[in-house]
Tab-separated table of C-alpha atoms and ligand atoms in Angstrom:
chain	number	residue	atom	x	y	z
A	4	MET	CA	31.187	11.303	0.097
A	5	HIS	CA	30.328	8.216	2.136
A	6	ALA	CA	32.462	5.814	0.125
A	7	GLY	CA	32.858	3.241	2.924
A	8	GLU	CA	29.162	3.187	3.708
A	9	SER	CA	28.219	3.116	0.014
A	10	ALA	CA	30.378	0.028	-0.408
A	11	VAL	CA	28.629	-1.619	2.579
A	12	VAL	CA	25.248	-0.854	1.060
A	13	GLU	CA	26.329	-2.206	-2.368
A	14	GLN	CA	27.504	-5.420	-0.706
A	15	ILE	CA	24.165	-5.805	1.082
A	16	TYR	CA	22.319	-5.311	-2.203
A	17	ASP	CA	24.516	-7.874	-3.988
A	18	ASP	CA	23.737	-10.381	-1.240
A	19	VAL	CA	19.991	-9.694	-1.527
A	20	LEU	CA	20.206	-10.311	-5.302
A	21	ARG	CA	22.146	-13.538	-4.838
A	22	ARG	CA	19.924	-14.930	-2.088
A	23	ASN	CA	16.561	-14.025	-3.671
A	24	PRO	CA	16.941	-14.915	-7.347
A	25	GLY	CA	14.226	-13.836	-9.754
A	26	GLU	CA	12.358	-11.656	-7.234
A	27	THR	CA	12.646	-8.493	-9.317
A	28	GLU	CA	10.076	-6.352	-7.494
A	29	PHE	CA	11.700	-7.207	-4.167
A	30	HIS	CA	15.120	-6.260	-5.568
A	31	GLN	CA	13.695	-2.951	-6.794
A	32	ALA	CA	12.139	-2.103	-3.427
A	33	VAL	CA	15.317	-2.992	-1.512
A	34	ARG	CA	17.508	-0.992	-3.914
A	35	GLU	CA	15.317	2.086	-3.488
A	36	VAL	CA	15.641	1.990	0.305
A	37	LEU	CA	19.343	1.091	0.355
A	38	GLU	CA	20.184	4.036	-1.910
A	39	SER	CA	19.047	6.313	0.931
A	40	LEU	CA	20.916	4.572	3.742
A	41	ALA	CA	24.634	5.327	3.232
A	42	VAL	CA	24.133	8.675	4.981
A	43	VAL	CA	22.577	6.901	7.964
A	44	LEU	CA	25.344	4.324	8.311
A	45	ALA	CA	27.874	7.182	8.245
A	46	ARG	CA	26.294	8.476	11.475
A	47	HIS	CA	25.476	5.096	13.083
A	48	SER	CA	28.402	2.685	12.871
A	49	GLU	CA	26.568	0.378	15.319
A	50	TYR	CA	24.094	-0.485	12.548
A	51	THR	CA	26.939	-1.630	10.309
A	52	GLU	CA	28.587	-3.640	13.110
A	53	MET	CA	25.350	-5.362	14.127
A	54	LYS	CA	24.253	-5.928	10.518
A	55	THR	CA	20.995	-4.143	11.226
A	56	VAL	CA	20.266	-3.422	7.556
A	57	GLU	CA	20.984	-7.033	6.572
A	58	ARG	CA	18.607	-8.246	9.274
A	59	ILE	CA	15.843	-5.911	8.123
A	60	CYS	CA	16.257	-7.181	4.532
A	61	GLU	CA	15.648	-10.774	5.666
A	62	PRO	CA	12.027	-11.657	6.540
A	63	GLU	CA	11.557	-13.114	10.021
A	64	ARG	CA	9.295	-15.811	8.575
A	65	GLN	CA	7.869	-16.734	5.143
A	66	ILE	CA	4.811	-18.940	4.865
A	67	ILE	CA	3.747	-20.516	1.561
A	68	PHE	CA	0.781	-22.873	1.402
A	69	ARG	CA	-1.621	-24.702	-0.894
A	70	VAL	CA	-5.169	-23.381	-1.203
A	71	PRO	CA	-7.512	-25.946	-2.789
A	72	TRP	CA	-11.127	-24.954	-3.538
A	73	GLN	CA	-14.032	-25.897	-5.770
A	74	ASP	CA	-15.850	-23.581	-8.180
A	75	ASP	CA	-19.630	-23.498	-8.685
A	76	SER	CA	-19.471	-26.197	-11.381
A	77	GLY	CA	-17.553	-28.545	-9.091
A	78	GLU	CA	-14.157	-28.103	-10.753
A	79	VAL	CA	-11.225	-28.205	-8.350
A	80	HIS	CA	-8.682	-25.347	-8.344
A	81	ILE	CA	-5.326	-25.123	-6.604
A	82	ASN	CA	-3.946	-21.701	-5.721
A	83	ARG	CA	-0.933	-20.663	-3.691
A	84	GLY	CA	-1.174	-18.665	-0.481
A	85	PHE	CA	1.565	-16.458	0.989
A	86	ARG	CA	2.223	-14.602	4.205
A	87	VAL	CA	5.595	-12.944	4.689
A	88	GLU	CA	6.083	-11.865	8.297
A	89	PHE	CA	8.842	-9.416	7.620
A	90	ASN	CA	9.625	-7.479	10.761
A	91	SER	CA	8.044	-7.319	14.216
A	92	ALA	CA	10.413	-4.858	15.919
A	93	LEU	CA	7.710	-2.224	16.339
A	94	GLY	CA	4.643	-4.412	16.883
A	95	PRO	CA	2.648	-7.329	15.442
A	96	TYR	CA	3.125	-7.915	11.717
A	97	LYS	CA	0.660	-5.682	9.884
A	98	GLY	CA	-0.071	-5.461	6.176
A	99	GLY	CA	-2.680	-6.411	3.634
A	100	LEU	CA	-3.598	-9.509	1.648
A	101	ARG	CA	-3.610	-9.237	-2.143
A	102	PHE	CA	-5.653	-11.569	-4.375
A	103	HIS	CA	-4.501	-11.124	-7.968
A	104	PRO	CA	-3.191	-13.593	-10.579
A	105	SER	CA	0.175	-11.746	-10.669
A	106	VAL	CA	0.918	-12.473	-6.987
A	107	ASN	CA	4.137	-14.399	-6.327
A	108	LEU	CA	6.703	-14.511	-3.535
A	109	GLY	CA	8.759	-11.612	-4.958
A	110	ILE	CA	5.727	-9.330	-5.056
A	111	VAL	CA	4.652	-10.234	-1.535
A	112	LYS	CA	8.222	-9.622	-0.305
A	113	PHE	CA	8.453	-6.219	-1.992
A	114	LEU	CA	5.161	-5.207	-0.414
A	115	GLY	CA	6.150	-6.581	2.997
A	116	PHE	CA	9.520	-4.824	2.892
A	117	GLU	CA	7.924	-1.468	2.009
A	118	GLN	CA	5.364	-2.036	4.727
A	119	ILE	CA	8.039	-2.102	7.458
A	120	PHE	CA	9.103	1.493	6.774
A	121	LYS	CA	5.593	2.749	6.004
A	122	ASN	CA	4.291	1.407	9.298
A	123	ALA	CA	7.244	2.933	11.126
A	124	LEU	CA	6.484	6.320	9.550
A	125	THR	CA	2.953	6.292	10.977
A	126	GLY	CA	4.414	6.355	14.484
A	127	MET	CA	2.026	3.527	15.471
A	128	PRO	CA	3.064	0.248	17.210
A	129	ILE	CA	2.907	-2.028	14.145
A	130	GLY	CA	5.480	-4.240	12.432
A	131	GLY	CA	5.532	-5.081	8.722
A	132	GLY	CA	4.107	-8.031	6.791
A	133	LYS	CA	2.152	-8.811	3.655
A	134	GLY	CA	0.370	-11.744	2.089
A	135	GLY	CA	-2.020	-12.903	-0.567
A	136	SER	CA	-2.657	-15.402	-3.286
A	137	ASP	CA	-2.555	-15.800	-7.056
A	138	PHE	CA	-6.335	-16.374	-6.888
A	139	ASP	CA	-8.261	-14.091	-9.272
A	140	PRO	CA	-11.577	-12.990	-7.741
A	141	LYS	CA	-12.635	-11.299	-10.990
A	142	GLY	CA	-15.742	-12.930	-12.466
A	143	ARG	CA	-16.110	-15.310	-9.508
A	144	SER	CA	-19.440	-15.646	-7.691
A	145	ASP	CA	-19.779	-14.673	-4.026
A	146	ALA	CA	-20.006	-18.373	-3.157
A	147	GLU	CA	-16.734	-19.117	-4.961
A	148	VAL	CA	-14.952	-16.210	-3.276
A	149	MET	CA	-16.292	-17.441	0.082
A	150	ARG	CA	-15.037	-20.989	-0.468
A	151	PHE	CA	-11.642	-19.690	-1.504
A	152	CYS	CA	-11.395	-17.400	1.543
A	153	GLN	CA	-12.401	-20.239	3.865
A	154	SER	CA	-9.763	-22.556	2.410
A	155	PHE	CA	-7.129	-19.783	2.579
A	156	MET	CA	-7.890	-19.046	6.238
A	157	THR	CA	-7.988	-22.737	7.173
A	158	GLU	CA	-4.211	-22.719	6.775
A	159	LEU	CA	-3.385	-19.100	7.596
A	160	TYR	CA	-5.262	-18.885	10.920
A	161	ARG	CA	-2.504	-20.674	12.865
A	162	HIS	CA	-0.068	-17.878	12.051
A	163	LEU	CA	-2.362	-14.988	13.003
A	164	GLY	CA	-3.450	-13.287	16.216
A	165	GLU	CA	-4.162	-9.789	17.446
A	166	HIS	CA	-0.692	-9.689	19.081
A	167	THR	CA	1.047	-11.718	16.368
A	168	ASP	CA	-0.010	-10.915	12.818
A	169	VAL	CA	-2.941	-8.765	11.691
A	170	PRO	CA	-3.781	-8.802	7.957
A	171	ALA	CA	-6.019	-6.331	6.102
A	172	GLY	CA	-7.169	-5.823	2.495
A	173	ASP	CA	-5.238	-4.848	-0.624
A	174	ILE	CA	-5.870	-5.377	-4.347
A	175	GLY	CA	-8.753	-7.843	-4.750
A	176	VAL	CA	-9.443	-8.006	-1.010
A	177	GLY	CA	-12.175	-5.674	0.237
A	178	ALA	CA	-14.938	-5.800	2.848
A	179	ARG	CA	-16.529	-8.931	1.321
A	180	GLU	CA	-13.321	-10.978	1.507
A	181	ILE	CA	-12.398	-9.686	4.987
A	182	GLY	CA	-15.865	-10.817	6.132
A	183	TYR	CA	-15.400	-14.373	4.870
A	184	LEU	CA	-11.849	-14.538	6.256
A	185	PHE	CA	-12.944	-13.287	9.678
A	186	GLY	CA	-15.887	-15.703	9.782
A	187	GLN	CA	-13.625	-18.683	9.137
A	188	TYR	CA	-11.017	-17.500	11.679
A	189	LYS	CA	-13.720	-17.150	14.331
A	190	ARG	CA	-15.148	-20.562	13.501
A	191	ILE	CA	-11.808	-22.385	13.705
A	192	THR	CA	-10.473	-20.652	16.809
A	193	ASN	CA	-13.793	-20.254	18.633
A	194	ARG	CA	-12.668	-16.711	19.520
A	195	TYR	CA	-14.240	-13.395	18.641
A	196	GLU	CA	-10.875	-11.748	18.206
A	197	SER	CA	-11.785	-8.452	16.529
A	198	GLY	CA	-8.207	-7.223	16.394
A	199	VAL	CA	-6.995	-10.104	14.203
A	200	LEU	CA	-8.074	-8.483	10.914
A	201	THR	CA	-8.703	-4.871	9.948
A	202	GLY	CA	-10.998	-3.465	7.298
A	203	LYS	CA	-13.940	-5.208	8.980
A	204	GLY	CA	-17.584	-4.289	8.379
A	205	LEU	CA	-18.935	-1.491	10.547
A	206	ALA	CA	-21.523	-3.796	12.117
A	207	TRP	CA	-18.883	-6.202	13.495
A	208	GLY	CA	-15.819	-4.345	14.708
A	209	GLY	CA	-14.851	-2.211	11.737
A	210	ALA	CA	-13.848	1.413	12.130
A	211	LEU	CA	-15.250	4.483	10.458
A	212	VAL	CA	-12.889	6.058	7.877
A	213	ARG	CA	-10.906	2.813	7.296
A	214	THR	CA	-12.531	2.409	3.862
A	215	GLU	CA	-11.668	5.977	2.883
A	216	ALA	CA	-8.336	6.182	4.707
A	217	THR	CA	-5.716	5.434	2.053
A	218	GLY	CA	-7.246	7.678	-0.611
A	219	TYR	CA	-8.101	10.454	1.839
A	220	GLY	CA	-4.642	10.179	3.364
A	221	ALA	CA	-2.932	10.517	-0.031
A	222	ALA	CA	-4.966	13.666	-0.725
A	223	PHE	CA	-4.065	15.087	2.708
A	224	PHE	CA	-0.419	14.316	1.986
A	225	ALA	CA	-0.666	16.079	-1.398
A	226	ALA	CA	-2.172	19.112	0.332
A	227	GLU	CA	0.860	19.257	2.664
A	228	MET	CA	3.287	19.046	-0.262
A	229	LEU	CA	1.484	21.874	-2.042
A	230	LYS	CA	1.385	23.968	1.120
A	231	VAL	CA	5.184	23.888	1.419
A	232	ARG	CA	5.288	25.394	-2.082
A	233	GLY	CA	2.663	28.041	-1.309
A	234	GLU	CA	-0.160	26.268	-3.198
A	235	THR	CA	-3.430	24.488	-2.409
A	236	VAL	CA	-5.330	21.627	-4.045
A	237	ASP	CA	-8.132	24.064	-4.883
A	238	GLY	CA	-8.442	24.463	-8.652
A	239	GLN	CA	-5.856	21.797	-9.557
A	240	ARG	CA	-6.430	19.223	-12.317
A	241	VAL	CA	-5.818	15.768	-10.956
A	242	VAL	CA	-5.407	12.404	-12.716
A	243	VAL	CA	-5.819	9.281	-10.574
A	244	SER	CA	-5.055	5.850	-11.984
A	245	GLY	CA	-7.046	2.826	-10.836
A	246	SER	CA	-10.667	2.883	-9.745
A	247	GLY	CA	-10.484	0.696	-6.669
A	248	ASN	CA	-10.465	1.531	-2.989
A	249	VAL	CA	-7.516	3.941	-3.035
A	250	ALA	CA	-8.493	5.735	-6.255
A	251	VAL	CA	-12.182	6.237	-5.438
A	252	TYR	CA	-11.565	7.833	-2.047
A	253	GLY	CA	-8.547	9.770	-3.308
A	254	ILE	CA	-10.879	11.342	-5.885
A	255	GLU	CA	-13.502	12.008	-3.214
A	256	LYS	CA	-11.085	13.950	-1.004
A	257	VAL	CA	-9.532	15.813	-3.963
A	258	HIS	CA	-13.024	17.065	-4.814
A	259	GLN	CA	-13.688	18.039	-1.190
A	260	LEU	CA	-10.444	20.038	-1.215
A	261	GLY	CA	-11.579	21.922	-4.321
A	262	GLY	CA	-9.528	20.069	-6.944
A	263	THR	CA	-11.002	18.337	-9.985
A	264	ALA	CA	-10.190	14.705	-10.689
A	265	ILE	CA	-10.713	14.369	-14.436
A	266	ALA	CA	-9.521	10.842	-15.204
A	267	CYS	CA	-9.282	7.370	-13.684
A	268	SER	CA	-8.647	3.860	-15.020
A	269	ASP	CA	-8.949	0.124	-14.599
A	270	SER	CA	-7.162	-2.697	-16.371
A	271	SER	CA	-9.408	-2.276	-19.445
A	272	GLY	CA	-8.633	1.426	-20.111
A	273	TYR	CA	-9.326	4.908	-18.767
A	274	ILE	CA	-12.056	7.523	-18.722
A	275	VAL	CA	-11.685	11.277	-19.071
A	276	ASP	CA	-14.461	13.471	-17.728
A	277	GLU	CA	-13.493	17.146	-17.926
A	278	LYS	CA	-16.439	18.091	-15.706
A	279	GLY	CA	-14.888	16.091	-12.898
A	280	ILE	CA	-15.561	12.440	-12.197
A	281	ASP	CA	-19.079	11.786	-10.924
A	282	LEU	CA	-18.392	9.737	-7.814
A	283	ASP	CA	-21.916	8.409	-7.375
A	284	VAL	CA	-21.737	6.833	-10.819
A	285	LEU	CA	-18.160	5.609	-10.318
A	286	LYS	CA	-19.010	3.945	-6.996
A	287	GLN	CA	-22.124	2.342	-8.466
A	288	VAL	CA	-20.161	0.938	-11.427
A	289	LYS	CA	-17.042	-0.226	-9.548
A	290	GLU	CA	-18.183	-0.974	-5.983
A	291	VAL	CA	-21.745	-2.208	-6.495
A	292	GLU	CA	-21.821	-3.666	-10.008
A	293	ARG	CA	-18.091	-4.575	-10.172
A	294	ALA	CA	-18.313	-3.622	-13.876
A	295	ARG	CA	-15.728	-2.245	-16.337
A	296	LEU	CA	-15.122	1.495	-16.703
A	297	ASP	CA	-16.705	1.802	-20.165
A	298	VAL	CA	-20.036	1.488	-18.315
A	299	TYR	CA	-19.269	4.863	-16.669
A	300	ALA	CA	-18.832	6.474	-20.098
A	301	ASP	CA	-22.115	4.898	-21.272
A	302	ARG	CA	-23.909	6.678	-18.408
A	303	VAL	CA	-22.129	10.055	-18.234
A	304	PRO	CA	-22.372	12.095	-21.466
A	305	SER	CA	-19.354	14.322	-20.630
A	306	ALA	CA	-17.051	11.289	-20.330
A	307	THR	CA	-15.047	9.410	-22.923
A	308	PHE	CA	-13.595	5.942	-22.508
A	309	VAL	CA	-10.188	5.124	-23.985
A	310	GLU	CA	-9.587	1.416	-24.328
A	311	GLY	CA	-6.021	0.433	-23.362
A	312	GLY	CA	-3.649	3.380	-23.773
A	313	SER	CA	-1.909	5.311	-21.010
A	314	ILE	CA	-3.850	7.470	-18.580
A	315	TRP	CA	-0.641	9.513	-18.129
A	316	ASP	CA	-1.246	11.057	-21.570
A	317	VAL	CA	-3.980	13.169	-19.921
A	318	PRO	CA	-2.494	16.591	-18.960
A	319	CYS	CA	-2.732	17.391	-15.232
A	320	ASP	CA	-1.174	19.362	-12.366
A	321	ILE	CA	-1.145	16.441	-9.950
A	322	ALA	CA	-0.798	12.741	-10.833
A	323	VAL	CA	-1.853	10.135	-8.279
A	324	PRO	CA	-0.933	6.616	-9.478
A	325	SER	CA	-3.222	4.349	-7.438
A	326	ALA	CA	-3.476	1.034	-9.321
A	327	THR	CA	-0.413	-1.198	-9.036
A	328	GLN	CA	3.387	-1.486	-9.031
A	329	ASN	CA	5.418	-0.174	-11.997
A	330	GLU	CA	2.349	1.213	-13.789
A	331	LEU	CA	4.093	4.553	-14.472
A	332	ASP	CA	7.289	4.099	-16.523
A	333	GLY	CA	9.923	6.486	-17.886
A	334	GLU	CA	7.958	7.254	-21.030
A	335	ALA	CA	4.835	8.111	-19.033
A	336	ALA	CA	6.908	10.258	-16.667
A	337	ALA	CA	8.365	12.190	-19.602
A	338	THR	CA	4.857	12.762	-20.972
A	339	LEU	CA	3.635	14.019	-17.591
A	340	ALA	CA	6.601	16.414	-17.363
A	341	ARG	CA	6.059	17.676	-20.928
A	342	ASN	CA	2.391	18.320	-20.145
A	343	GLY	CA	3.246	20.484	-17.123
A	344	CYS	CA	2.571	18.060	-14.254
A	345	ARG	CA	4.117	19.451	-11.039
A	346	TYR	CA	3.292	16.841	-8.389
A	347	VAL	CA	3.265	13.049	-8.325
A	348	VAL	CA	1.769	11.470	-5.210
A	349	GLU	CA	1.862	7.674	-5.064
A	350	GLY	CA	-1.429	6.181	-3.859
A	351	ALA	CA	-0.320	2.675	-4.859
A	352	ASN	CA	2.784	0.816	-3.684
A	353	MET	CA	5.814	1.478	-5.939
A	354	PRO	CA	3.725	2.480	-8.988
A	355	SER	CA	6.595	4.534	-10.476
A	356	THR	CA	9.576	2.756	-12.014
A	357	PRO	CA	13.081	3.911	-10.960
A	358	GLU	CA	13.428	5.539	-14.409
A	359	ALA	CA	10.187	7.494	-13.855
A	360	VAL	CA	11.402	8.726	-10.458
A	361	ARG	CA	14.676	9.882	-12.041
A	362	ILE	CA	12.719	11.847	-14.662
A	363	PHE	CA	10.515	13.465	-11.985
A	364	ARG	CA	13.674	14.610	-10.184
A	365	GLU	CA	15.262	16.041	-13.323
A	366	ALA	CA	12.037	17.830	-14.282
A	367	GLY	CA	11.674	19.356	-10.805
A	368	ILE	CA	8.395	17.515	-10.183
A	369	ALA	CA	7.672	17.160	-6.447
A	370	PHE	CA	7.396	13.437	-5.738
A	371	ALA	CA	5.900	11.559	-2.782
A	372	PRO	CA	6.690	7.831	-2.478
A	373	GLY	CA	3.863	5.444	-1.604
A	374	LYS	CA	5.368	4.397	1.697
A	375	ALA	CA	4.707	7.946	2.950
A	376	ALA	CA	1.725	9.104	0.886
A	377	ASN	CA	-0.417	5.953	1.191
A	378	ALA	CA	0.344	5.238	4.862
A	379	GLY	CA	-3.074	6.582	5.896
A	380	GLY	CA	-4.652	3.169	5.283
A	381	VAL	CA	-2.464	1.222	7.643
A	382	ALA	CA	-2.464	4.059	10.175
A	383	THR	CA	-6.247	3.902	10.291
A	384	SER	CA	-6.023	0.118	10.577
A	385	ALA	CA	-3.949	0.702	13.702
A	386	LEU	CA	-6.714	3.023	14.926
A	387	GLU	CA	-9.197	0.194	14.239
A	388	MET	CA	-7.059	-2.138	16.376
A	389	GLN	CA	-6.978	0.518	19.089
A	390	GLN	CA	-10.794	0.802	19.057
A	391	ASN	CA	-11.143	-3.015	19.099
A	392	ALA	CA	-8.775	-3.311	22.067
A	393	SER	CA	-10.694	-0.729	24.085
A	394	ARG	CA	-14.117	-1.859	22.772
A	395	ASP	CA	-14.690	1.702	21.726
A	396	ARG	CA	-16.131	3.319	18.594
A	397	TRP	CA	-14.980	6.717	17.382
A	398	THR	CA	-17.006	9.120	15.243
A	399	PHE	CA	-16.212	9.752	11.591
A	400	GLU	CA	-15.115	13.305	12.372
A	401	HIS	CA	-12.764	12.249	15.162
A	402	SER	CA	-11.226	9.455	13.059
A	403	GLU	CA	-10.765	11.699	10.045
A	404	ALA	CA	-9.143	14.381	12.190
A	405	ARG	CA	-6.703	11.744	13.538
A	406	LEU	CA	-5.930	10.638	9.979
A	407	ALA	CA	-5.298	14.217	8.833
A	408	GLU	CA	-2.980	14.784	11.790
A	409	ILE	CA	-1.069	11.543	11.113
A	410	MET	CA	-0.577	12.468	7.439
A	411	ARG	CA	0.632	15.935	8.412
A	412	ASP	CA	3.104	14.386	10.859
A	413	ILE	CA	4.383	11.909	8.268
A	414	HIS	CA	4.936	14.711	5.790
A	415	THR	CA	6.741	16.825	8.385
A	416	ARG	CA	8.916	13.884	9.456
A	417	CYS	CA	9.924	13.101	5.842
A	418	HIS	CA	10.491	16.747	4.988
A	419	GLN	CA	12.603	17.461	8.074
A	420	THR	CA	14.605	14.241	7.796
A	421	ALA	CA	15.475	15.045	4.172
A	422	GLU	CA	16.835	18.423	5.295
A	423	GLU	CA	18.668	16.949	8.259
A	424	TYR	CA	20.405	14.413	6.006
A	425	GLY	CA	21.451	16.942	3.376
A	426	SER	CA	18.798	16.413	0.665
A	427	PRO	CA	16.139	19.092	1.162
A	428	GLY	CA	12.872	18.393	-0.670
A	429	ASP	CA	13.775	14.728	-1.325
A	430	LEU	CA	10.809	12.911	0.216
A	431	VAL	CA	12.123	9.535	-0.986
A	432	LEU	CA	15.233	9.906	1.137
A	433	GLY	CA	13.240	11.502	3.948
A	434	ALA	CA	10.749	8.617	4.089
A	435	ASN	CA	13.363	5.885	3.830
A	436	VAL	CA	15.664	7.375	6.453
A	437	ALA	CA	12.923	8.369	8.919
A	438	GLY	CA	11.254	4.945	8.616
A	439	PHE	CA	14.549	3.079	8.858
A	440	LEU	CA	15.748	4.980	11.926
A	441	ARG	CA	12.632	4.098	13.907
A	442	VAL	CA	12.813	0.393	12.996
A	443	ALA	CA	16.591	0.173	13.409
A	444	GLU	CA	16.484	1.624	16.908
A	445	ALA	CA	14.002	-1.066	17.985
A	446	VAL	CA	15.851	-3.880	16.180
A	447	HIS	CA	19.072	-2.805	17.871
A	448	ALA	CA	17.442	-2.551	21.304
A	449	HIS	CA	16.063	-6.118	21.088
A	450	GLY	CA	19.523	-7.664	20.753
A	451	LEU	CA	20.696	-10.148	18.149
A	452	ILE	CA	17.472	-11.899	17.182
B	522	LIG	P1	-8.398	-2.453	-5.569
B	522	LIG	O1	-8.385	-3.893	-5.874
B	522	LIG	O2	-9.525	-1.869	-4.808
B	522	LIG	O3	-8.239	-1.612	-6.918
B	522	LIG	C1	-7.136	-1.757	-7.739
B	522	LIG	C2	-7.351	-0.910	-8.971
B	522	LIG	O4	-6.164	-0.921	-9.747
B	522	LIG	C3	-8.467	-1.436	-9.875
B	522	LIG	O5	-9.050	-0.369	-10.560
B	522	LIG	C4	-7.702	-2.357	-10.823
B	522	LIG	O6	-8.343	-2.521	-12.084
B	522	LIG	C5	-6.403	-1.605	-10.985
B	522	LIG	N1	-5.314	-2.562	-11.221
B	522	LIG	C6	-4.855	-3.509	-10.355
B	522	LIG	N2	-3.887	-4.229	-10.926
B	522	LIG	C7	-3.743	-3.733	-12.160
B	522	LIG	C8	-2.901	-4.059	-13.241
B	522	LIG	N3	-1.999	-5.058	-13.136
B	522	LIG	N4	-3.003	-3.325	-14.374
B	522	LIG	C9	-3.903	-2.308	-14.463
B	522	LIG	N5	-4.738	-1.973	-13.472
B	522	LIG	C10	-4.655	-2.669	-12.359
B	522	LIG	O7	-6.997	-2.170	-4.804
B	522	LIG	P2	-6.609	-0.946	-3.875
B	522	LIG	O8	-7.223	0.303	-4.390
B	522	LIG	O9	-6.811	-1.362	-2.484
B	522	LIG	O10	-5.023	-0.891	-4.106
B	522	LIG	C11	-4.400	-0.106	-5.128
B	522	LIG	C12	-2.940	0.101	-4.782
B	522	LIG	O11	-2.837	0.799	-3.524
B	522	LIG	C13	-2.100	-1.164	-4.615
B	522	LIG	O12	-0.769	-0.885	-5.009
B	522	LIG	C14	-2.122	-1.371	-3.109
B	522	LIG	O13	-1.028	-2.142	-2.668
B	522	LIG	C15	-2.013	0.060	-2.633
B	522	LIG	N6	-2.458	0.303	-1.264
B	522	LIG	C16	-3.727	-0.004	-0.862
B	522	LIG	C17	-4.129	0.266	0.427
B	522	LIG	C18	-5.534	0.064	0.881
B	522	LIG	O14	-5.850	0.470	2.016
B	522	LIG	N7	-6.419	-0.496	0.078
B	522	LIG	C19	-3.183	0.810	1.421
B	522	LIG	C20	-1.903	1.179	0.876
B	522	LIG	C21	-1.559	0.899	-0.412
B	522	LIG	P3	-9.125	-3.902	-12.368
B	522	LIG	O15	-10.265	-3.896	-11.407
B	522	LIG	O16	-9.522	-3.806	-13.787
B	522	LIG	O17	-8.124	-4.983	-12.085
């Protein structure tokens, strides 16, 4: 139908493949967005002429650096640090830092690219970026994590600033790491620049609800999807993968909305607790003790722990993948469909493979992509920046109400855009097109830069 525009999009994708060899996750993320854009180019020839899509696919700046540090026994380690400042058309670069041994440039670029559109969808003044390191904090002492964070920030600080680039947490980076990173930034710059990092502790510039925001936001988004179909979360069986920041608070809000989260996972396996996951125990095990999930099953008699295996074998109404990219493949999607799952809401970034998404579509499963459903985290980070800038502090209730409103707006924007562009109900297209349009308008307005 849009043959000319489809050919343009194919050409852009071929160029991305050629110029970024081996970066498979980045290719996957770009492909997913480009597949939605032919319909936009058909209405906006100026974006083809000015190569707006090509410019958005090319990061504005990519920083790669050495991070040397010493462990508690005195052994020297060398890790690699990354910050990809992808797009600043809408505001300072904004996006988390990930510390995980799997981190490489392709992963940081996929996350940074997704972040551009996610941040645009929030309606807040924030550009897109992402960073991290192949450092593995698992099993490291607090002192080791501190030394690593200090070494990491000793290089990264020169690229940051409240009006330039504002990192936050992601996998492996929580309140502890943000504290060490902020301390080192303050020490080097001699500036108490609260707005340079988000996810800060409540005692020193952090915002209420930031910790809960991504998980709560995903649950709010799910509630909106169900509402369109005349349903509510009340009484639904929910399976949430992961047991980190997103998963824990996703479960908390699901329970508050009357649903029952019956399973969650970590990289060692998953637990099933038909009575509903006991959040006090889960938080104690994962947030305080930083232990493995089998400890939960040791303490809760109604729970069983399954070592390895796929959490998607557990029958549910709503699946919320909240661990990592490509954790839910075609086989898992087929199992979910066979077991009667009706909604998939991505808490993580790109957790479903393209094959899984195709199967959801064919099975009539309503699907929300991460860039829409998990945008509550970064939106609340923008609220943290707003509070820092005005030296203000909002209540939990006020912040949560803002988050709920933002998630409702994102859902409405995606839903309406999908209809407007001829694919009703397709939230992937809705999110990609709505996010792209906001960024593209700003990129275009700023001239050829
Ligand atoms: P955490 O580090 O707090 O938790 C991650 C969870 O996922 C842990 O349970 C971890 O298990 C599991 N996990 C991570 N990697 C793997 C893997 N390769 N295989 C199996 N399990 C794995 O991270 P977050 O909860 O912050 O992030 C989860 C996802 O949500 C990521 O995709 C992130 O990008 C995305 N996200 C996070 C936001 C936030 O505000 N935190 C905002 C938007 C998106 P284990 O501990 O055993 O490794």
